[in-house]
């Protein structure tokens, strides 16, 4: 008997007996979109898809062709299935309504279709992040209120890492499970069941270039991580890719802390609450870690805007709580 388990089979087996399949099929849809995006990113250099699409997204950043492709692919796969009531993407200013000609469903999909845009052109790992909520009022078509939910309400979250291999990692609140894309079979196969953050952290991850922009508390925290602020810091090494999904994935496997704090010129930091910090915080708690904005759990923040940013600290609980301790000194 084979031990190989496809993502479809795994999702099916995890489905409660009472389920109607709507949620299960939504996860299949995301896995399919992930495969199609992986196919495109792997052929990026060949297909002349690299380079700027010429548009500027609502964050004021130049979009690149793969961002546009990934965004459109996810919307195209998910908008007509009758499983969603609304979507939101980093690449679109407003929420994405389900066209009236299609049946609406009971779930909400928030996503960053391709994060780490500065790494696309240089062939460094990039990723997509997604979160799934239930819509608030089943009788209504999707509204902004359905999207602006705290991450504690997520029913599922995950990411796709387009790295040396493509992985999809997700949680439905029942552990974190990772699947690696087998290119020959065209299937995601279970490769990392029940992922847990190692107790001994290996890495801290931050962009040190902004040190002078941080508050004194954050500077003291960064010094502490480097062993300069007392002897209670674990011995760790530094790793920073500048691709949130890649940095998160590495630290999930090896233990550590990633942080993108507030800066003088970016008072809320850079990371987006709804479709970056929130889903990753959900996954991190499921893996035994913790995520904070420096004051409170990311999961408890009530979003007020679609593209809201938040300071972000995520990883082993002791390291993130230490950041909260240093933040109190500001
Ligand atoms: P993006 O949404 O434009 O891709 O930016 C988000 C990325 C994250 O992946 C990463 O953690 C961060 O920006 C890196 O920013 P910086 O270059 O300022 O360190
Ligand atoms: Mg992003």
Short mmCIF file of C-alpha atoms and ligand atoms in Angstrom, two decimals:
data_model
loop_
_atom_site.label_atom_id
_atom_site.label_comp_id
_atom_site.label_asym_id
_atom_site.label_seq_id
_atom_site.Cartn_x
_atom_site.Cartn_y
_atom_site.Cartn_z
CA UNK A 1 0.00 0.00 0.00
CA UNK A 2 1.40 3.41 -0.96
CA UNK A 3 2.02 6.10 1.59
CA UNK A 4 1.75 8.88 -0.98
CA UNK A 5 -1.07 11.26 -0.10
CA UNK A 6 -2.28 13.94 -2.49
CA UNK A 7 -3.56 17.25 -1.20
CA UNK A 8 -7.01 16.41 -2.56
CA UNK A 9 -7.15 13.18 -0.59
CA UNK A 10 -5.83 14.87 2.55
CA UNK A 11 -8.36 17.71 2.37
CA UNK A 12 -11.14 15.19 1.73
CA UNK A 13 -10.12 13.04 4.69
CA UNK A 14 -10.07 16.06 7.01
CA UNK A 15 -13.55 17.15 5.99
CA UNK A 16 -16.17 16.58 8.71
CA UNK A 17 -18.84 14.02 7.82
CA UNK A 18 -21.51 16.71 7.88
CA UNK A 19 -19.68 18.94 5.38
CA UNK A 20 -21.29 19.72 2.03
CA UNK A 21 -17.96 20.06 0.24
CA UNK A 22 -18.11 23.82 -0.38
CA UNK A 23 -15.10 24.57 1.79
CA UNK A 24 -13.21 21.47 0.66
CA UNK A 25 -13.69 22.45 -2.96
CA UNK A 26 -12.53 25.99 -2.22
CA UNK A 27 -9.23 24.58 -0.96
CA UNK A 28 -8.96 22.47 -4.14
CA UNK A 29 -9.50 25.65 -6.16
CA UNK A 30 -6.65 27.37 -4.35
CA UNK A 31 -4.37 24.37 -4.90
CA UNK A 32 -5.22 24.48 -8.61
CA UNK A 33 -4.47 28.21 -8.80
CA UNK A 34 -1.18 27.54 -6.99
CA UNK A 35 -0.19 24.95 -9.61
CA UNK A 36 -0.99 27.30 -12.48
CA UNK A 37 0.94 30.16 -10.87
CA UNK A 38 3.88 27.82 -10.16
CA UNK A 39 3.87 26.76 -13.80
CA UNK A 40 4.12 30.40 -14.85
CA UNK A 41 6.73 31.44 -12.29
CA UNK A 42 8.92 28.45 -13.19
CA UNK A 43 8.86 29.51 -16.84
CA UNK A 44 9.18 33.21 -16.08
CA UNK A 45 12.52 33.76 -17.78
CA UNK A 46 11.48 31.70 -20.79
CA UNK A 47 8.20 33.44 -21.41
CA UNK A 48 9.47 36.98 -21.11
CA UNK A 49 6.98 37.50 -18.35
CA UNK A 50 9.47 39.23 -16.07
CA UNK A 51 9.50 42.97 -15.86
CA UNK A 52 7.08 45.64 -14.91
CA UNK A 53 3.55 45.63 -16.18
CA UNK A 54 3.59 49.40 -16.08
CA UNK A 55 0.80 49.71 -13.54
CA UNK A 56 1.18 51.07 -10.04
CA UNK A 57 -0.84 49.21 -7.41
CA UNK A 58 -2.76 50.97 -4.67
CA UNK A 59 0.25 50.73 -2.33
CA UNK A 60 2.12 52.99 -4.75
CA UNK A 61 4.37 50.12 -5.85
CA UNK A 62 5.00 49.16 -9.43
CA UNK A 63 3.24 45.93 -10.32
CA UNK A 64 5.09 43.26 -12.14
CA UNK A 65 3.61 40.98 -14.72
CA UNK A 66 3.61 37.93 -12.52
CA UNK A 67 1.70 39.79 -9.79
CA UNK A 68 -1.01 40.63 -12.29
CA UNK A 69 -1.08 37.10 -13.65
CA UNK A 70 -1.34 35.53 -10.19
CA UNK A 71 -4.07 37.94 -9.12
CA UNK A 72 -6.14 37.33 -12.23
CA UNK A 73 -5.65 33.57 -12.04
CA UNK A 74 -6.98 33.33 -8.49
CA UNK A 75 -9.98 35.53 -9.27
CA UNK A 76 -10.69 33.64 -12.50
CA UNK A 77 -10.63 30.26 -10.73
CA UNK A 78 -12.69 31.35 -7.72
CA UNK A 79 -15.29 33.88 -8.89
CA UNK A 80 -17.87 31.59 -10.52
CA UNK A 81 -17.89 28.49 -8.33
CA UNK A 82 -20.65 29.52 -5.94
CA UNK A 83 -18.35 29.05 -2.97
CA UNK A 84 -17.41 32.68 -2.26
CA UNK A 85 -19.41 35.78 -1.37
CA UNK A 86 -16.51 38.21 -1.83
CA UNK A 87 -12.72 38.39 -2.28
CA UNK A 88 -9.97 40.91 -1.53
CA UNK A 89 -6.49 41.04 -3.06
CA UNK A 90 -3.41 43.10 -2.35
CA UNK A 91 -3.41 44.05 -6.01
CA UNK A 92 -6.91 45.58 -6.07
CA UNK A 93 -8.02 48.76 -4.42
CA UNK A 94 -11.57 47.61 -3.68
CA UNK A 95 -13.12 44.31 -2.64
CA UNK A 96 -13.82 41.90 -5.50
CA UNK A 97 -17.51 41.22 -5.89
CA UNK A 98 -18.82 37.93 -7.22
CA UNK A 99 -20.52 38.78 -10.53
CA UNK A 100 -24.33 38.77 -10.20
CA UNK A 101 -24.64 36.13 -12.92
CA UNK A 102 -23.01 33.60 -10.57
CA UNK A 103 -24.40 32.06 -7.41
CA UNK A 104 -22.82 33.42 -4.27
CA UNK A 105 -21.34 31.20 -1.57
CA UNK A 106 -20.71 31.52 2.13
CA UNK A 107 -16.94 32.07 2.25
CA UNK A 108 -14.64 35.07 1.95
CA UNK A 109 -11.19 34.79 0.36
CA UNK A 110 -8.45 37.32 1.11
CA UNK A 111 -5.08 36.95 -0.59
CA UNK A 112 -1.77 38.41 -1.58
CA UNK A 113 -1.37 36.70 -4.96
CA UNK A 114 2.39 37.11 -5.24
CA UNK A 115 4.34 38.61 -2.40
CA UNK A 116 8.00 39.59 -2.44
CA UNK A 117 7.81 41.54 -5.68
CA UNK A 118 11.35 42.89 -5.35
CA UNK A 119 12.57 39.29 -5.66
CA UNK A 120 10.73 38.33 -8.84
CA UNK A 121 13.22 39.82 -11.26
CA UNK A 122 16.19 38.26 -9.51
CA UNK A 123 14.89 34.68 -9.37
CA UNK A 124 14.59 34.53 -5.60
CA UNK A 125 11.76 32.69 -3.81
CA UNK A 126 8.38 34.40 -3.73
CA UNK A 127 5.04 33.33 -2.34
CA UNK A 128 1.30 33.79 -2.09
CA UNK A 129 -0.70 34.10 1.12
CA UNK A 130 -4.41 33.41 1.63
CA UNK A 131 -7.04 33.46 4.34
CA UNK A 132 -10.63 32.18 4.35
CA UNK A 133 -13.46 33.58 6.49
CA UNK A 134 -17.16 32.84 6.66
CA UNK A 135 -19.30 35.67 5.35
CA UNK A 136 -21.14 37.54 8.10
CA UNK A 137 -24.63 37.69 6.64
CA UNK A 138 -25.56 34.82 4.38
CA UNK A 139 -28.54 36.76 2.97
CA UNK A 140 -26.44 39.57 1.54
CA UNK A 141 -23.95 39.63 -1.29
CA UNK A 142 -20.38 40.24 -0.15
CA UNK A 143 -19.61 43.51 1.62
CA UNK A 144 -16.51 45.14 3.05
CA UNK A 145 -17.68 44.03 6.52
CA UNK A 146 -17.20 40.41 5.45
CA UNK A 147 -13.57 41.12 4.69
CA UNK A 148 -12.71 43.29 7.69
CA UNK A 149 -12.72 40.48 10.23
CA UNK A 150 -10.04 39.81 12.84
CA UNK A 151 -7.74 36.94 11.97
CA UNK A 152 -9.10 34.99 14.93
CA UNK A 153 -12.22 34.43 12.79
CA UNK A 154 -10.25 32.72 10.01
CA UNK A 155 -11.51 29.25 9.20
CA UNK A 156 -8.40 28.49 7.16
CA UNK A 157 -5.17 30.13 6.11
CA UNK A 158 -2.16 29.16 4.11
CA UNK A 159 0.59 30.08 1.74
CA UNK A 160 2.25 28.85 -1.40
CA UNK A 161 6.01 29.07 -1.60
CA UNK A 162 7.53 29.25 -5.06
CA UNK A 163 11.03 28.22 -4.05
CA UNK A 164 13.48 25.51 -5.03
CA UNK A 165 10.30 23.46 -5.08
CA UNK A 166 6.72 24.68 -4.83
CA UNK A 167 4.99 24.06 -1.53
CA UNK A 168 1.48 24.69 -0.28
CA UNK A 169 1.12 24.92 3.48
CA UNK A 170 -2.26 25.39 5.12
CA UNK A 171 -4.26 25.00 8.29
CA UNK A 172 -7.96 24.69 8.92
CA UNK A 173 -7.39 25.07 12.65
CA UNK A 174 -6.36 21.44 12.97
CA UNK A 175 -2.57 21.65 12.71
CA UNK A 176 -0.38 22.93 9.91
CA UNK A 177 0.30 20.68 6.95
CA UNK A 178 2.72 21.13 4.08
CA UNK A 179 2.56 19.68 0.56
CA UNK A 180 5.27 19.69 -2.10
CA UNK A 181 4.40 19.90 -5.78
CA UNK A 182 5.58 16.86 -7.72
CA UNK A 183 6.16 18.31 -11.17
CA UNK A 184 5.91 15.00 -12.96
CA UNK A 185 2.61 14.04 -11.36
CA UNK A 186 1.31 17.62 -11.30
CA UNK A 187 0.09 17.01 -7.74
CA UNK A 188 0.81 18.45 -4.32
CA UNK A 189 1.92 15.53 -2.12
CA UNK A 190 1.91 15.54 1.66
CA UNK A 191 5.54 16.13 2.66
CA UNK A 192 5.32 17.98 6.00
CA UNK A 193 2.42 16.66 8.12
CA UNK A 194 1.63 18.44 11.39
CA UNK A 195 4.35 21.09 11.31
CA UNK A 196 5.55 22.38 14.67
CA UNK A 197 7.89 25.23 15.43
CA UNK A 198 11.13 23.88 16.97
CA UNK A 199 11.55 24.92 20.59
CA UNK A 200 15.10 26.10 20.04
CA UNK A 201 15.01 29.03 17.58
CA UNK A 202 17.70 29.22 14.94
CA UNK A 203 17.20 32.60 13.22
CA UNK A 204 16.15 36.21 13.60
CA UNK A 205 14.99 37.93 10.46
CA UNK A 206 14.72 41.66 9.96
CA UNK A 207 15.90 44.31 7.54
CA UNK A 208 18.79 45.84 9.49
CA UNK A 209 19.01 48.72 7.02
CA UNK A 210 16.17 50.39 8.93
CA UNK A 211 17.82 50.25 12.36
CA UNK A 212 18.08 54.05 12.69
CA UNK A 213 14.37 54.34 11.85
CA UNK A 214 13.23 52.13 14.73
CA UNK A 215 12.05 53.24 18.15
CA UNK A 216 14.51 52.88 21.07
CA UNK A 217 12.55 49.83 22.31
CA UNK A 218 12.87 48.05 18.96
CA UNK A 219 16.55 48.94 18.72
CA UNK A 220 17.05 47.49 22.21
CA UNK A 221 15.17 44.34 21.12
CA UNK A 222 17.37 43.97 18.03
CA UNK A 223 20.46 44.43 20.20
CA UNK A 224 19.15 41.80 22.61
CA UNK A 225 18.66 39.33 19.76
CA UNK A 226 22.29 39.84 18.88
CA UNK A 227 23.31 39.02 22.43
CA UNK A 228 24.19 42.58 23.36
CA UNK A 229 21.44 43.21 25.92
CA UNK A 230 21.93 40.51 28.53
CA UNK A 231 22.67 36.85 28.62
CA UNK A 232 19.12 35.47 28.31
CA UNK A 233 18.93 35.59 24.49
CA UNK A 234 19.27 32.24 22.71
CA UNK A 235 22.20 31.98 20.34
CA UNK A 236 20.81 32.54 16.86
CA UNK A 237 21.97 33.47 13.41
CA UNK A 238 20.50 36.08 11.06
CA UNK A 239 18.60 35.29 7.83
CA UNK A 240 16.54 37.75 5.78
CA UNK A 241 15.32 37.18 2.24
CA UNK A 242 12.87 40.07 1.88
CA UNK A 243 10.14 37.64 0.77
CA UNK A 244 7.74 37.27 3.66
CA UNK A 245 6.56 33.78 2.74
CA UNK A 246 10.13 32.51 2.33
CA UNK A 247 11.28 34.10 5.57
CA UNK A 248 8.22 32.74 7.37
CA UNK A 249 8.61 29.24 5.95
CA UNK A 250 12.27 28.97 6.87
CA UNK A 251 11.62 30.17 10.41
CA UNK A 252 8.65 27.81 10.76
CA UNK A 253 10.96 24.89 9.95
CA UNK A 254 13.97 26.07 11.94
CA UNK A 255 12.48 28.28 14.66
CA UNK A 256 13.12 31.97 15.17
CA UNK A 257 11.52 35.37 14.84
CA UNK A 258 10.70 37.57 11.86
CA UNK A 259 9.86 41.19 12.50
CA UNK A 260 8.98 44.24 10.47
CA UNK A 261 8.44 46.98 13.06
CA UNK A 262 7.15 50.51 12.76
CA UNK A 263 9.65 53.07 11.47
CA UNK A 264 9.84 56.83 11.64
CA UNK A 265 8.86 57.00 7.97
CA UNK A 266 6.47 54.00 8.12
CA UNK A 267 4.54 54.35 11.41
CA UNK A 268 2.60 51.12 10.82
CA UNK A 269 5.48 49.20 9.28
CA UNK A 270 5.02 47.59 5.87
CA UNK A 271 3.23 44.29 6.28
CA UNK A 272 -0.49 44.24 5.46
CA UNK A 273 -2.81 43.02 8.20
CA UNK A 274 -5.58 41.31 6.27
CA UNK A 275 -3.85 39.16 3.72
CA UNK A 276 -0.27 38.91 5.00
CA UNK A 277 0.04 39.23 8.80
CA UNK A 278 -3.37 37.74 9.71
CA UNK A 279 -3.17 34.44 7.82
CA UNK A 280 0.48 33.90 8.82
CA UNK A 281 -0.39 34.65 12.47
CA UNK A 282 -3.14 32.01 12.30
CA UNK A 283 -0.67 29.46 10.92
CA UNK A 284 2.00 30.38 13.45
CA UNK A 285 -0.35 29.85 16.40
CA UNK A 286 -1.38 26.52 14.93
CA UNK A 287 2.31 25.56 14.76
CA UNK A 288 2.85 26.51 18.42
CA UNK A 289 4.16 30.06 17.95
CA UNK A 290 2.78 33.57 18.32
CA UNK A 291 2.38 36.78 16.32
CA UNK A 292 2.01 40.31 17.67
CA UNK A 293 2.02 43.92 16.57
CA UNK A 294 4.25 44.61 19.59
CA UNK A 295 1.27 45.29 21.86
CA UNK A 296 -1.31 42.58 21.21
CA UNK A 297 -1.91 39.40 19.28
CA UNK A 298 -2.30 39.97 15.54
CA UNK A 299 -5.32 37.66 15.74
CA UNK A 300 -7.20 40.15 17.93
CA UNK A 301 -6.75 43.28 15.81
CA UNK A 302 -10.05 44.51 14.36
CA UNK A 303 -9.21 45.71 10.84
CA UNK A 304 -10.64 49.05 9.80
CA UNK A 305 -9.24 49.27 6.27
CA UNK A 306 -8.70 46.81 3.49
CA UNK A 307 -5.03 47.57 2.94
CA UNK A 308 -4.11 48.45 6.50
CA UNK A 309 -0.52 47.83 7.56
CA UNK A 310 0.71 46.63 10.92
CA UNK A 311 4.00 46.28 12.76
CA UNK A 312 4.65 42.56 12.76
CA UNK A 313 6.54 40.18 15.03
CA UNK A 314 6.11 36.45 14.43
CA UNK A 315 7.82 33.28 15.57
CA UNK A 316 8.62 31.47 18.78
CA UNK A 317 6.40 32.78 21.55
CA UNK A 318 9.22 33.65 23.94
CA UNK A 319 10.95 35.76 21.28
CA UNK A 320 7.77 37.60 20.27
CA UNK A 321 6.80 38.23 23.88
CA UNK A 322 10.28 39.62 24.43
CA UNK A 323 9.58 42.11 21.64
CA UNK A 324 6.37 43.13 23.44
CA UNK A 325 8.41 43.59 26.61
CA UNK A 326 10.87 45.91 24.85
CA UNK A 327 7.99 47.79 23.16
CA UNK A 328 6.62 48.67 26.60
CA UNK A 329 9.75 50.75 27.15
CA UNK A 330 8.90 53.08 24.25
P1 LIG B 1 5.31 43.40 -1.54
O1 LIG B 1 3.91 43.19 -1.05
O2 LIG B 1 5.48 44.63 -2.39
O3 LIG B 1 5.84 42.19 -2.23
O4 LIG B 1 6.20 43.70 -0.24
C1 LIG B 1 6.15 42.84 0.82
C2 LIG B 1 7.53 42.33 1.08
C3 LIG B 1 7.55 41.18 2.04
O5 LIG B 1 7.56 39.96 1.35
C4 LIG B 1 8.84 41.35 2.77
O6 LIG B 1 8.77 40.82 4.06
C5 LIG B 1 9.01 42.85 2.77
O7 LIG B 1 8.26 43.36 1.69
C6 LIG B 1 10.43 43.26 2.55
O8 LIG B 1 10.51 44.65 2.60
P2 LIG B 1 11.92 45.42 2.68
O9 LIG B 1 12.49 45.32 1.32
O10 LIG B 1 11.55 46.81 3.09
O11 LIG B 1 12.75 44.72 3.72
MG1 LIG B 2 2.63 41.62 -0.36
#
